[in-house]
Amino acid sequence: MILKFLRLLKILRVAVQYGLDEIAFSGLRVPRTAKLIDTAFFWRDISAPRGLRLRLALEELGPIFVKFGQVLSTRRDLIPLDIVEELALLQDRVPPFDSDLAIAQIQRSLGDHPDRLFASFERIPVASASIAQVHFAVLKDGKEVAVKVLRPGMKKLIDEDVALMHIAADWIGRLWADSKRLKPKEVVGEFDKYLHDELDLMREAANASQLRRNFADGKLLLVPEMYWDYCSSSVIVMERMHGIPVSQIDRLREAGVDLKKLSSDGVEIFFTQVFRDGFFHADMHPGNILVSIDPATFGRYIALDFGIVGTLNDFDKDYLSQNFLAFFRRDYKRVAEAHIESGWAPKETRVDELESAVRACCEPIFDRPLKDISFGQILLRLFQTSRRFNVEVQPQLVLLQKTLLNIEGLGRQLDPDLDLWKTAKPYLENWMAEQVGWQGMLERLKAEAPRYTHVLPQLPRLMHRALSVAGEPDNTNNELLRVLIAEQQRTNRLISFVVYFAGAFAVGALGLQAIMRWRGLL
């Protein structure tokens, strides 16, 4: 209890020192309170920009608050742009913990000392972050690996700091006039779940395994293999990857890497993850990306750190693809209609008004190179427009927005002339053709075929049973009959479609053959 009280005092001291009250209380329902507090602390200097003061305060409060700032930096739908851009600069500047603690953690998790588990183990870590640190090692079969070890005592520290954040969020919700839109309780709850997910390293290992499987047959992205015999919730062992950090442009040029191709490959990787797989690496900042210079995989991206991934269902992918293609075609009416059809905008929203607002936001981005466009500014204006029309930004798309901004930054580094939209448009059009064209229909028929082969032989018996008890006042049988009739109608529609399609195809083929013969006679 004493430690919690001391921690609370430190948080209050840092808040006062950096003038966080001035940031928070500017939206109070009772503005006089803010003036009184500012008068009481007349001695402090809070002339620096508010975003800078907030970032410095979070860095002083430690790794959990740094993580919280990083999460806030993704919420451009909630946080003012000047604060978001400053929070995006937050880095996990955390000193490594003692190697003896790492060795003890490995021994507890894997059941033996690293010196017996591995042919060699480097005691000095190569990387350290707020949640874990990484040591290099070599397996007994000679394979080079990276050993990621969870920082000891993290769960207790997270629980204590997040509990204080929940209390603060509750007070902000009561006092802040703009709290209904900013949703402080929901933001802290999202952060709480995110942190506790990161505490289970098996989740990260599973994410990496899924991403590796998704790109196993491609030539764009490399993902380290996980060695499951050496993995637990607090220790994971993965293939060691060799490459040049993507941010080191001069080294990439010296190695002969084609930067323009690399930039377009990054866009293709992003859209492949989103629209083909619905599963994407959501922490694609330059620190987590290498470029291979091995002759066998030269020029491919290497992904690292899979603690944060995003998932999209079929509805999300369909909605996003429609919106992206409508943007590419400057069909802002379709964008507005898609928002209303999806239920994200109220049904009473006027299409023409939303269309006009979206056009004003997005028209400036087209026919210009990426170096002249700030997608952060565009997103901010879109979010402001969304709020004006009471559009709720969907939680599952927040990570996608963050990842898109990371892609923007990466593209600017590699190829300032890259046009993100023109690069992505052909890929999206092909994907849409596969989904809504003949190929997409055939794929869906293939997917449904096992179900029909199971149901069709049973239909006569089930129909007979249902009809034999149709006169009985039994709600269960009535419901069964309705289900069977609906299934029969669905089957009839499918059979009719196949018959009509086959007939039309045959007639068309015969007609084409007749025309060709007729032309031959002429």
Short mmCIF file of C-alpha atoms in Angstrom, two decimals:
data_model
loop_
_atom_site.label_atom_id
_atom_site.label_comp_id
_atom_site.label_asym_id
_atom_site.label_seq_id
_atom_site.Cartn_x
_atom_site.Cartn_y
_atom_site.Cartn_z
CA MET A 1 0.00 0.00 0.00
CA ILE A 2 2.88 2.36 0.87
CA LEU A 3 4.53 1.61 -2.48
CA LYS A 4 1.30 2.39 -4.34
CA PHE A 5 1.00 5.68 -2.44
CA LEU A 6 4.61 6.60 -3.30
CA ARG A 7 3.99 5.71 -6.94
CA LEU A 8 0.91 7.92 -6.97
CA LEU A 9 2.93 10.80 -5.48
CA LYS A 10 5.55 10.43 -8.21
CA ILE A 11 2.86 10.48 -10.92
CA LEU A 12 1.36 13.65 -9.41
CA ARG A 13 4.79 15.30 -9.16
CA VAL A 14 5.60 14.55 -12.81
CA ALA A 15 2.13 15.71 -13.90
CA VAL A 16 2.58 19.02 -12.13
CA GLN A 17 6.16 19.48 -13.35
CA TYR A 18 5.20 19.07 -17.01
CA GLY A 19 1.86 20.83 -16.77
CA LEU A 20 -0.26 17.83 -17.68
CA ASP A 21 -3.08 19.39 -15.67
CA GLU A 22 -3.08 22.29 -18.13
CA ILE A 23 -3.60 19.78 -20.98
CA ALA A 24 -6.28 17.77 -19.20
CA PHE A 25 -8.19 20.56 -17.48
CA SER A 26 -8.47 22.67 -20.63
CA GLY A 27 -11.59 20.65 -21.39
CA LEU A 28 -13.09 20.73 -17.90
CA ARG A 29 -16.77 21.49 -17.54
CA VAL A 30 -15.71 23.99 -14.86
CA PRO A 31 -12.91 26.05 -16.50
CA ARG A 32 -12.34 28.08 -13.32
CA THR A 33 -10.70 25.03 -11.77
CA ALA A 34 -7.99 25.09 -14.43
CA LYS A 35 -7.24 28.75 -13.69
CA LEU A 36 -6.97 28.08 -9.96
CA ILE A 37 -4.54 25.21 -10.50
CA ASP A 38 -2.43 27.27 -12.89
CA THR A 39 -2.25 30.07 -10.31
CA ALA A 40 -1.23 27.65 -7.56
CA PHE A 41 1.73 26.39 -9.59
CA PHE A 42 2.87 29.76 -10.90
CA TRP A 43 6.56 28.82 -10.51
CA ARG A 44 6.69 26.16 -13.24
CA ASP A 45 7.60 26.68 -16.90
CA ILE A 46 5.04 25.11 -19.24
CA SER A 47 5.85 27.18 -22.31
CA ALA A 48 6.92 24.11 -24.33
CA PRO A 49 4.35 22.57 -26.72
CA ARG A 50 1.85 20.34 -24.93
CA GLY A 51 2.73 17.27 -27.00
CA LEU A 52 6.40 17.54 -26.07
CA ARG A 53 5.57 17.97 -22.36
CA LEU A 54 3.33 14.92 -22.42
CA ARG A 55 5.97 12.78 -24.13
CA LEU A 56 8.69 13.77 -21.66
CA ALA A 57 6.37 13.08 -18.72
CA LEU A 58 5.52 9.59 -19.98
CA GLU A 59 9.20 8.79 -20.53
CA GLU A 60 10.00 9.82 -16.96
CA LEU A 61 7.15 7.71 -15.55
CA GLY A 62 8.59 4.54 -17.03
CA PRO A 63 7.98 1.75 -19.54
CA ILE A 64 4.27 1.13 -18.80
CA PHE A 65 3.42 4.79 -19.40
CA VAL A 66 5.64 4.80 -22.48
CA LYS A 67 3.62 1.87 -23.81
CA PHE A 68 0.42 3.75 -23.01
CA GLY A 69 1.67 6.73 -25.00
CA GLN A 70 2.51 4.45 -27.92
CA VAL A 71 -1.04 3.07 -27.88
CA LEU A 72 -2.48 6.60 -27.72
CA SER A 73 -0.38 7.54 -30.75
CA THR A 74 -2.46 5.09 -32.80
CA ARG A 75 -5.76 6.75 -31.84
CA ARG A 76 -5.82 9.59 -34.35
CA ASP A 77 -9.57 9.35 -34.16
CA LEU A 78 -9.46 10.50 -30.53
CA ILE A 79 -6.27 12.48 -29.87
CA PRO A 80 -5.33 15.90 -31.36
CA LEU A 81 -2.78 15.61 -34.16
CA ASP A 82 -0.04 17.68 -32.47
CA ILE A 83 -0.08 15.30 -29.48
CA VAL A 84 -0.26 12.18 -31.66
CA GLU A 85 2.78 13.18 -33.71
CA GLU A 86 4.83 13.76 -30.55
CA LEU A 87 3.70 10.49 -28.95
CA ALA A 88 4.73 8.65 -32.11
CA LEU A 89 8.33 9.53 -31.19
CA LEU A 90 8.17 7.48 -27.98
CA GLN A 91 10.69 4.66 -27.90
CA ASP A 92 11.29 1.87 -25.39
CA ARG A 93 14.49 3.28 -23.93
CA VAL A 94 14.72 0.65 -21.22
CA PRO A 95 18.03 -0.61 -19.81
CA PRO A 96 18.47 -4.40 -19.91
CA PHE A 97 17.82 -6.38 -16.78
CA ASP A 98 20.48 -8.56 -15.16
CA SER A 99 21.51 -11.58 -17.24
CA ASP A 100 21.31 -13.82 -14.16
CA LEU A 101 17.59 -12.98 -13.95
CA ALA A 102 17.19 -13.90 -17.63
CA ILE A 103 18.98 -17.21 -17.08
CA ALA A 104 16.79 -17.95 -14.03
CA GLN A 105 13.69 -17.18 -16.12
CA ILE A 106 14.85 -19.55 -18.87
CA GLN A 107 15.60 -22.29 -16.36
CA ARG A 108 12.15 -21.97 -14.74
CA SER A 109 10.34 -21.92 -18.08
CA LEU A 110 12.28 -24.53 -20.04
CA GLY A 111 13.39 -26.76 -17.18
CA ASP A 112 17.15 -26.52 -17.62
CA HIS A 113 20.09 -24.11 -17.58
CA PRO A 114 20.83 -22.32 -20.88
CA ASP A 115 24.35 -23.78 -20.89
CA ARG A 116 22.80 -27.26 -21.16
CA LEU A 117 19.90 -26.29 -23.43
CA PHE A 118 22.07 -24.56 -26.03
CA ALA A 119 25.48 -25.17 -27.57
CA SER A 120 26.25 -21.54 -26.66
CA PHE A 121 24.34 -18.69 -25.02
CA GLU A 122 25.34 -15.01 -25.07
CA ARG A 123 24.82 -13.52 -21.62
CA ILE A 124 24.86 -9.92 -22.89
CA PRO A 125 21.48 -9.06 -24.46
CA VAL A 126 21.38 -7.61 -27.98
CA ALA A 127 18.09 -5.76 -27.48
CA SER A 128 15.99 -4.63 -24.55
CA ALA A 129 12.44 -3.26 -24.40
CA SER A 130 9.83 -2.64 -21.74
CA ILE A 131 8.34 -6.14 -21.89
CA ALA A 132 11.28 -8.40 -22.78
CA GLN A 133 14.89 -8.59 -23.90
CA VAL A 134 16.69 -10.73 -26.49
CA HIS A 135 19.82 -12.90 -26.25
CA PHE A 136 21.53 -14.72 -29.12
CA ALA A 137 22.26 -18.45 -28.81
CA VAL A 138 23.13 -21.52 -30.87
CA LEU A 139 21.18 -24.78 -30.72
CA LYS A 140 23.04 -28.06 -30.35
CA ASP A 141 22.39 -28.85 -34.03
CA GLY A 142 24.22 -25.64 -34.99
CA LYS A 143 21.22 -23.43 -35.79
CA GLU A 144 21.55 -19.80 -34.75
CA VAL A 145 18.60 -18.56 -32.67
CA ALA A 146 17.30 -15.52 -30.80
CA VAL A 147 15.99 -16.08 -27.26
CA LYS A 148 13.34 -13.63 -26.09
CA VAL A 149 12.91 -13.49 -22.31
CA LEU A 150 10.04 -11.76 -20.49
CA ARG A 151 11.14 -9.08 -18.03
CA PRO A 152 10.65 -10.38 -14.44
CA GLY A 153 7.91 -8.84 -12.29
CA MET A 154 6.12 -7.25 -15.24
CA LYS A 155 2.64 -8.51 -14.38
CA LYS A 156 2.64 -6.95 -10.91
CA LEU A 157 4.00 -3.65 -12.24
CA ILE A 158 1.46 -3.56 -15.05
CA ASP A 159 -1.45 -4.34 -12.71
CA GLU A 160 -0.47 -1.54 -10.33
CA ASP A 161 0.07 1.15 -12.98
CA VAL A 162 -2.99 0.21 -15.03
CA ALA A 163 -5.13 0.30 -11.85
CA LEU A 164 -4.06 3.93 -11.37
CA MET A 165 -4.89 4.63 -15.03
CA HIS A 166 -8.38 3.22 -14.53
CA ILE A 167 -8.90 5.59 -11.58
CA ALA A 168 -7.65 8.55 -13.64
CA ALA A 169 -9.89 7.57 -16.57
CA ASP A 170 -12.89 7.49 -14.25
CA TRP A 171 -12.19 11.01 -13.00
CA ILE A 172 -11.61 12.30 -16.53
CA GLY A 173 -14.92 10.77 -17.59
CA ARG A 174 -16.68 12.65 -14.79
CA LEU A 175 -14.97 16.01 -15.26
CA TRP A 176 -13.97 16.40 -18.91
CA ALA A 177 -16.56 17.91 -21.22
CA ASP A 178 -15.21 16.00 -24.24
CA SER A 179 -14.98 12.65 -22.45
CA LYS A 180 -17.96 11.13 -24.28
CA ARG A 181 -16.07 11.32 -27.55
CA LEU A 182 -12.60 10.54 -26.18
CA LYS A 183 -13.85 7.50 -24.21
CA PRO A 184 -11.07 7.42 -21.56
CA LYS A 185 -12.38 4.26 -19.87
CA GLU A 186 -12.53 2.36 -23.16
CA VAL A 187 -9.02 3.51 -24.12
CA VAL A 188 -7.52 2.36 -20.81
CA GLY A 189 -9.44 -0.92 -21.06
CA GLU A 190 -8.04 -1.49 -24.55
CA PHE A 191 -4.53 -0.75 -23.27
CA ASP A 192 -5.03 -3.13 -20.32
CA LYS A 193 -5.93 -6.00 -22.67
CA TYR A 194 -3.10 -5.14 -25.06
CA LEU A 195 -0.48 -5.22 -22.29
CA HIS A 196 -1.68 -8.47 -20.77
CA ASP A 197 -1.69 -10.08 -24.21
CA GLU A 198 1.95 -9.05 -24.64
CA LEU A 199 2.84 -10.76 -21.36
CA ASP A 200 2.13 -14.14 -22.99
CA LEU A 201 5.01 -14.70 -25.40
CA MET A 202 3.31 -17.81 -26.77
CA ARG A 203 0.84 -15.45 -28.44
CA GLU A 204 3.71 -13.74 -30.22
CA ALA A 205 5.15 -17.08 -31.29
CA ALA A 206 1.77 -18.18 -32.65
CA ASN A 207 1.38 -14.87 -34.52
CA ALA A 208 4.80 -15.32 -36.12
CA SER A 209 3.98 -18.90 -37.10
CA GLN A 210 0.74 -17.81 -38.78
CA LEU A 211 2.42 -14.98 -40.69
CA ARG A 212 5.25 -17.28 -41.78
CA ARG A 213 2.73 -19.81 -43.10
CA ASN A 214 0.83 -17.09 -44.98
CA PHE A 215 3.99 -16.04 -46.87
CA ALA A 216 5.62 -19.45 -47.17
CA ASP A 217 5.13 -19.62 -50.96
CA GLY A 218 5.89 -15.97 -51.70
CA LYS A 219 9.07 -14.05 -52.45
CA LEU A 220 8.34 -10.87 -50.53
CA LEU A 221 8.54 -11.47 -46.78
CA LEU A 222 10.67 -13.63 -44.47
CA VAL A 223 9.45 -14.53 -40.98
CA PRO A 224 11.62 -16.36 -38.42
CA GLU A 225 10.76 -19.96 -37.62
CA MET A 226 9.67 -20.70 -34.06
CA TYR A 227 11.28 -23.63 -32.23
CA TRP A 228 8.31 -24.86 -30.23
CA ASP A 229 10.30 -27.24 -28.01
CA TYR A 230 11.94 -24.13 -26.52
CA CYS A 231 8.87 -21.91 -26.21
CA SER A 232 6.75 -21.01 -23.19
CA SER A 233 4.64 -18.07 -22.01
CA SER A 234 7.76 -16.27 -20.72
CA VAL A 235 10.51 -17.49 -23.09
CA ILE A 236 10.44 -18.05 -26.85
CA VAL A 237 13.23 -19.20 -29.14
CA MET A 238 13.17 -18.32 -32.83
CA GLU A 239 15.38 -18.46 -35.88
CA ARG A 240 18.03 -15.73 -35.90
CA MET A 241 17.55 -13.43 -38.87
CA HIS A 242 20.38 -11.59 -40.64
CA GLY A 243 19.81 -8.41 -42.60
CA ILE A 244 20.19 -4.64 -42.83
CA PRO A 245 17.71 -2.47 -40.91
CA VAL A 246 15.35 -0.91 -43.44
CA SER A 247 16.07 2.56 -42.02
CA GLN A 248 19.77 2.35 -43.02
CA ILE A 249 19.28 3.58 -46.58
CA ASP A 250 22.99 4.12 -47.37
CA ARG A 251 23.88 0.54 -46.41
CA LEU A 252 21.04 -0.78 -48.56
CA ARG A 253 22.26 1.22 -51.56
CA GLU A 254 25.84 -0.01 -51.04
CA ALA A 255 24.54 -3.58 -50.95
CA GLY A 256 22.81 -3.04 -54.31
CA VAL A 257 19.21 -3.24 -53.09
CA ASP A 258 16.65 -1.71 -55.49
CA LEU A 259 14.95 0.84 -53.22
CA LYS A 260 12.07 1.56 -55.61
CA LYS A 261 11.21 -2.12 -55.83
CA LEU A 262 11.61 -2.43 -52.08
CA SER A 263 9.12 0.38 -51.52
CA SER A 264 6.52 -1.09 -53.88
CA ASP A 265 7.06 -4.55 -52.33
CA GLY A 266 6.25 -3.04 -48.93
CA VAL A 267 2.91 -1.77 -50.24
CA GLU A 268 2.12 -5.16 -51.78
CA ILE A 269 2.99 -6.96 -48.52
CA PHE A 270 0.66 -4.68 -46.59
CA PHE A 271 -2.31 -5.13 -48.91
CA THR A 272 -1.69 -8.87 -49.21
CA GLN A 273 -1.84 -9.24 -45.43
CA VAL A 274 -4.96 -7.12 -45.16
CA PHE A 275 -7.09 -8.30 -48.08
CA ARG A 276 -5.88 -11.82 -48.81
CA ASP A 277 -5.25 -13.02 -45.26
CA GLY A 278 -7.15 -10.63 -42.98
CA PHE A 279 -4.17 -11.01 -40.65
CA PHE A 280 -1.45 -8.36 -40.59
CA HIS A 281 1.68 -7.36 -38.71
CA ALA A 282 0.50 -4.21 -36.93
CA ASP A 283 3.86 -2.94 -35.66
CA MET A 284 5.71 -2.39 -38.93
CA HIS A 285 7.92 0.48 -37.85
CA PRO A 286 11.51 0.52 -39.20
CA GLY A 287 12.92 -0.97 -35.98
CA ASN A 288 11.04 -4.20 -36.64
CA ILE A 289 12.00 -4.62 -40.31
CA LEU A 290 15.25 -5.85 -41.87
CA VAL A 291 16.17 -6.42 -45.52
CA SER A 292 17.91 -9.64 -46.48
CA ILE A 293 21.21 -9.46 -48.36
CA ASP A 294 21.69 -13.22 -48.47
CA PRO A 295 22.04 -14.26 -52.15
CA ALA A 296 19.19 -16.78 -51.85
CA THR A 297 16.72 -14.22 -50.48
CA PHE A 298 18.29 -10.95 -51.61
CA GLY A 299 16.07 -7.87 -51.27
CA ARG A 300 13.28 -9.50 -49.28
CA TYR A 301 11.77 -7.93 -46.19
CA ILE A 302 12.36 -9.60 -42.81
CA ALA A 303 9.69 -9.05 -40.16
CA LEU A 304 10.45 -9.10 -36.43
CA ASP A 305 8.48 -8.66 -33.18
CA PHE A 306 4.98 -10.09 -33.57
CA GLY A 307 3.43 -8.99 -30.30
CA ILE A 308 0.88 -6.80 -32.11
CA VAL A 309 -1.15 -8.16 -35.01
CA GLY A 310 -4.48 -7.13 -36.47
CA THR A 311 -7.28 -9.28 -37.82
CA LEU A 312 -10.14 -8.45 -40.19
CA ASN A 313 -13.22 -10.51 -40.97
CA ASP A 314 -14.82 -10.83 -44.42
CA PHE A 315 -17.19 -7.92 -43.74
CA ASP A 316 -14.28 -5.62 -42.81
CA LYS A 317 -12.28 -6.65 -45.88
CA ASP A 318 -15.24 -6.13 -48.20
CA TYR A 319 -16.00 -2.75 -46.67
CA LEU A 320 -12.37 -1.61 -46.87
CA SER A 321 -11.90 -2.79 -50.45
CA GLN A 322 -15.05 -0.98 -51.57
CA ASN A 323 -13.88 2.21 -49.88
CA PHE A 324 -10.32 2.00 -51.18
CA LEU A 325 -11.46 1.41 -54.76
CA ALA A 326 -14.06 4.15 -54.49
CA PHE A 327 -11.30 6.51 -53.28
CA PHE A 328 -9.04 5.48 -56.16
CA ARG A 329 -11.85 6.19 -58.62
CA ARG A 330 -12.81 9.40 -56.79
CA ASP A 331 -16.30 7.98 -56.38
CA TYR A 332 -17.06 9.82 -53.13
CA LYS A 333 -20.75 9.06 -53.40
CA ARG A 334 -19.94 5.36 -53.15
CA VAL A 335 -17.77 6.05 -50.10
CA ALA A 336 -20.68 7.80 -48.42
CA GLU A 337 -23.11 5.04 -49.38
CA ALA A 338 -20.76 2.34 -48.04
CA HIS A 339 -20.58 4.10 -44.66
CA ILE A 340 -24.36 4.23 -44.41
CA GLU A 341 -24.93 0.68 -45.73
CA SER A 342 -22.45 -0.74 -43.20
CA GLY A 343 -24.29 0.96 -40.34
CA TRP A 344 -21.23 2.98 -39.34
CA ALA A 345 -23.06 6.18 -40.21
CA PRO A 346 -26.66 6.75 -39.06
CA LYS A 347 -29.32 5.72 -41.58
CA GLU A 348 -30.74 9.25 -41.63
CA THR A 349 -27.42 10.67 -42.88
CA ARG A 350 -27.80 12.50 -46.18
CA VAL A 351 -25.60 10.87 -48.81
CA ASP A 352 -24.92 14.12 -50.66
CA GLU A 353 -23.71 15.91 -47.51
CA LEU A 354 -21.37 13.08 -46.49
CA GLU A 355 -20.18 12.80 -50.08
CA SER A 356 -19.30 16.48 -50.18
CA ALA A 357 -17.42 16.31 -46.88
CA VAL A 358 -15.41 13.24 -47.95
CA ARG A 359 -14.54 14.91 -51.27
CA ALA A 360 -13.17 17.95 -49.45
CA CYS A 361 -10.97 15.68 -47.33
CA CYS A 362 -9.62 13.34 -49.97
CA GLU A 363 -9.46 15.15 -53.29
CA PRO A 364 -6.09 16.80 -52.48
CA ILE A 365 -4.28 13.44 -52.19
CA PHE A 366 -4.60 12.34 -55.81
CA ASP A 367 -2.17 12.85 -58.70
CA ARG A 368 0.58 13.89 -56.32
CA PRO A 369 3.74 12.03 -55.25
CA LEU A 370 3.84 10.59 -51.77
CA LYS A 371 6.46 13.13 -50.66
CA ASP A 372 3.90 15.92 -51.05
CA ILE A 373 1.12 14.18 -49.12
CA SER A 374 0.59 13.84 -45.37
CA PHE A 375 -1.75 10.95 -44.78
CA GLY A 376 -1.77 11.93 -41.12
CA GLN A 377 -3.43 15.21 -42.07
CA ILE A 378 -5.87 13.44 -44.36
CA LEU A 379 -6.80 10.93 -41.65
CA LEU A 380 -7.26 13.69 -39.12
CA ARG A 381 -9.66 15.55 -41.42
CA LEU A 382 -11.52 12.33 -42.15
CA PHE A 383 -11.92 11.63 -38.44
CA GLN A 384 -13.16 15.17 -37.86
CA THR A 385 -15.66 14.69 -40.67
CA SER A 386 -16.68 11.33 -39.21
CA ARG A 387 -17.38 12.92 -35.83
CA ARG A 388 -19.51 15.61 -37.47
CA PHE A 389 -21.67 12.89 -39.02
CA ASN A 390 -21.63 10.73 -35.86
CA VAL A 391 -19.60 8.00 -37.58
CA GLU A 392 -18.00 5.62 -35.07
CA VAL A 393 -14.43 4.67 -36.00
CA GLN A 394 -14.37 0.88 -35.68
CA PRO A 395 -11.91 -0.54 -33.11
CA GLN A 396 -10.73 -3.31 -35.45
CA LEU A 397 -9.56 -0.67 -37.95
CA VAL A 398 -7.46 1.38 -35.52
CA LEU A 399 -4.42 -0.91 -35.91
CA LEU A 400 -4.92 -0.85 -39.66
CA GLN A 401 -4.79 2.95 -39.68
CA LYS A 402 -1.61 2.88 -37.59
CA THR A 403 -0.01 0.33 -39.92
CA LEU A 404 -0.94 2.35 -42.99
CA LEU A 405 0.84 5.36 -41.49
CA ASN A 406 3.90 3.20 -40.82
CA ILE A 407 3.85 2.15 -44.48
CA GLU A 408 3.68 5.82 -45.44
CA GLY A 409 6.75 6.63 -43.38
CA LEU A 410 8.63 3.64 -44.77
CA GLY A 411 7.71 4.58 -48.33
CA ARG A 412 9.00 8.12 -47.83
CA GLN A 413 12.34 6.79 -46.63
CA LEU A 414 12.83 4.33 -49.48
CA ASP A 415 11.29 6.19 -52.42
CA PRO A 416 10.02 9.76 -51.92
CA ASP A 417 8.30 9.60 -55.32
CA LEU A 418 6.27 6.49 -54.54
CA ASP A 419 2.53 7.00 -54.99
CA LEU A 420 1.01 4.65 -52.44
CA TRP A 421 -2.44 4.70 -54.01
CA LYS A 422 -1.36 4.10 -57.62
CA THR A 423 0.86 1.25 -56.48
CA ALA A 424 -1.98 -0.39 -54.55
CA LYS A 425 -4.82 0.17 -57.04
CA PRO A 426 -4.04 -2.72 -59.47
CA TYR A 427 -3.63 -5.13 -56.59
CA LEU A 428 -6.96 -4.13 -55.07
CA GLU A 429 -8.77 -4.34 -58.40
CA ASN A 430 -7.46 -7.88 -58.93
CA TRP A 431 -8.55 -8.82 -55.42
CA MET A 432 -12.02 -7.43 -55.97
CA ALA A 433 -12.32 -9.31 -59.28
CA GLU A 434 -11.41 -12.53 -57.48
CA GLN A 435 -14.00 -11.89 -54.78
CA VAL A 436 -17.01 -10.66 -56.77
CA GLY A 437 -16.26 -12.03 -60.25
CA TRP A 438 -16.67 -15.54 -61.67
CA GLN A 439 -13.57 -16.78 -59.89
CA GLY A 440 -14.89 -15.62 -56.55
CA MET A 441 -18.27 -17.25 -57.18
CA LEU A 442 -16.66 -20.59 -58.11
CA GLU A 443 -14.47 -20.49 -55.00
CA ARG A 444 -17.53 -19.93 -52.82
CA LEU A 445 -19.36 -22.79 -54.56
CA LYS A 446 -16.38 -25.05 -53.85
CA ALA A 447 -16.44 -24.00 -50.22
CA GLU A 448 -20.16 -24.77 -49.93
CA ALA A 449 -20.00 -28.07 -51.85
CA PRO A 450 -19.13 -30.30 -48.84
CA ARG A 451 -22.14 -28.94 -46.99
CA TYR A 452 -24.53 -29.69 -49.85
CA THR A 453 -23.14 -33.19 -50.41
CA HIS A 454 -23.93 -33.90 -46.78
CA VAL A 455 -27.40 -32.33 -46.77
CA LEU A 456 -28.79 -33.38 -50.17
CA PRO A 457 -29.01 -37.18 -49.51
CA GLN A 458 -30.88 -36.52 -46.27
CA LEU A 459 -33.50 -34.16 -47.72
CA PRO A 460 -36.10 -36.79 -48.84
CA ARG A 461 -36.07 -38.54 -45.45
CA LEU A 462 -36.17 -35.28 -43.52
CA MET A 463 -38.96 -33.90 -45.69
CA HIS A 464 -41.02 -37.07 -45.20
CA ARG A 465 -40.55 -36.91 -41.45
CA ALA A 466 -41.48 -33.23 -41.35
CA LEU A 467 -44.57 -33.69 -43.48
CA SER A 468 -45.78 -36.69 -41.47
CA VAL A 469 -45.95 -34.58 -38.32
CA ALA A 470 -46.96 -31.32 -40.02
CA GLY A 471 -50.46 -31.51 -38.58
CA GLU A 472 -49.26 -31.77 -35.02
CA PRO A 473 -49.21 -28.50 -33.03
CA ASP A 474 -45.54 -28.78 -32.18
CA ASN A 475 -43.46 -25.63 -32.43
CA THR A 476 -40.25 -27.62 -32.71
CA ASN A 477 -41.52 -29.55 -35.75
CA ASN A 478 -42.84 -26.36 -37.31
CA GLU A 479 -39.46 -24.75 -36.90
CA LEU A 480 -37.82 -27.83 -38.40
CA LEU A 481 -40.16 -27.67 -41.37
CA ARG A 482 -39.35 -24.00 -41.94
CA VAL A 483 -35.64 -24.77 -41.85
CA LEU A 484 -36.04 -27.67 -44.28
CA ILE A 485 -38.13 -25.62 -46.68
CA ALA A 486 -35.59 -22.79 -46.58
CA GLU A 487 -32.79 -25.28 -47.22
CA GLN A 488 -34.72 -26.85 -50.09
CA GLN A 489 -35.34 -23.43 -51.64
CA ARG A 490 -31.66 -22.57 -51.30
CA THR A 491 -30.72 -25.89 -52.93
CA ASN A 492 -33.22 -25.32 -55.73
CA ARG A 493 -31.73 -21.88 -56.39
CA LEU A 494 -28.24 -23.36 -56.53
CA ILE A 495 -29.29 -26.17 -58.87
CA SER A 496 -31.20 -23.71 -61.07
CA PHE A 497 -28.19 -21.44 -61.26
CA VAL A 498 -25.87 -24.31 -62.22
CA VAL A 499 -28.35 -25.54 -64.88
CA TYR A 500 -28.87 -22.07 -66.33
CA PHE A 501 -25.16 -21.35 -66.27
CA ALA A 502 -24.33 -24.66 -68.00
CA GLY A 503 -27.11 -24.12 -70.53
CA ALA A 504 -26.02 -20.58 -71.31
CA PHE A 505 -22.44 -21.72 -71.64
CA ALA A 506 -23.43 -24.53 -74.03
CA VAL A 507 -25.66 -22.26 -76.16
CA GLY A 508 -22.91 -19.64 -76.29
CA ALA A 509 -20.31 -22.21 -77.33
CA LEU A 510 -22.59 -23.64 -80.07
CA GLY A 511 -23.46 -20.16 -81.29
CA LEU A 512 -19.80 -19.18 -81.45
CA GLN A 513 -18.97 -22.35 -83.36
CA ALA A 514 -21.83 -21.70 -85.83
CA ILE A 515 -20.68 -18.12 -86.43
CA MET A 516 -17.11 -19.26 -87.06
CA ARG A 517 -18.30 -21.90 -89.57
CA TRP A 518 -20.56 -19.36 -91.27
CA ARG A 519 -17.67 -16.94 -91.62
CA GLY A 520 -15.57 -19.78 -93.02
CA LEU A 521 -18.17 -20.43 -95.70
CA LEU A 522 -18.10 -16.78 -96.68
#
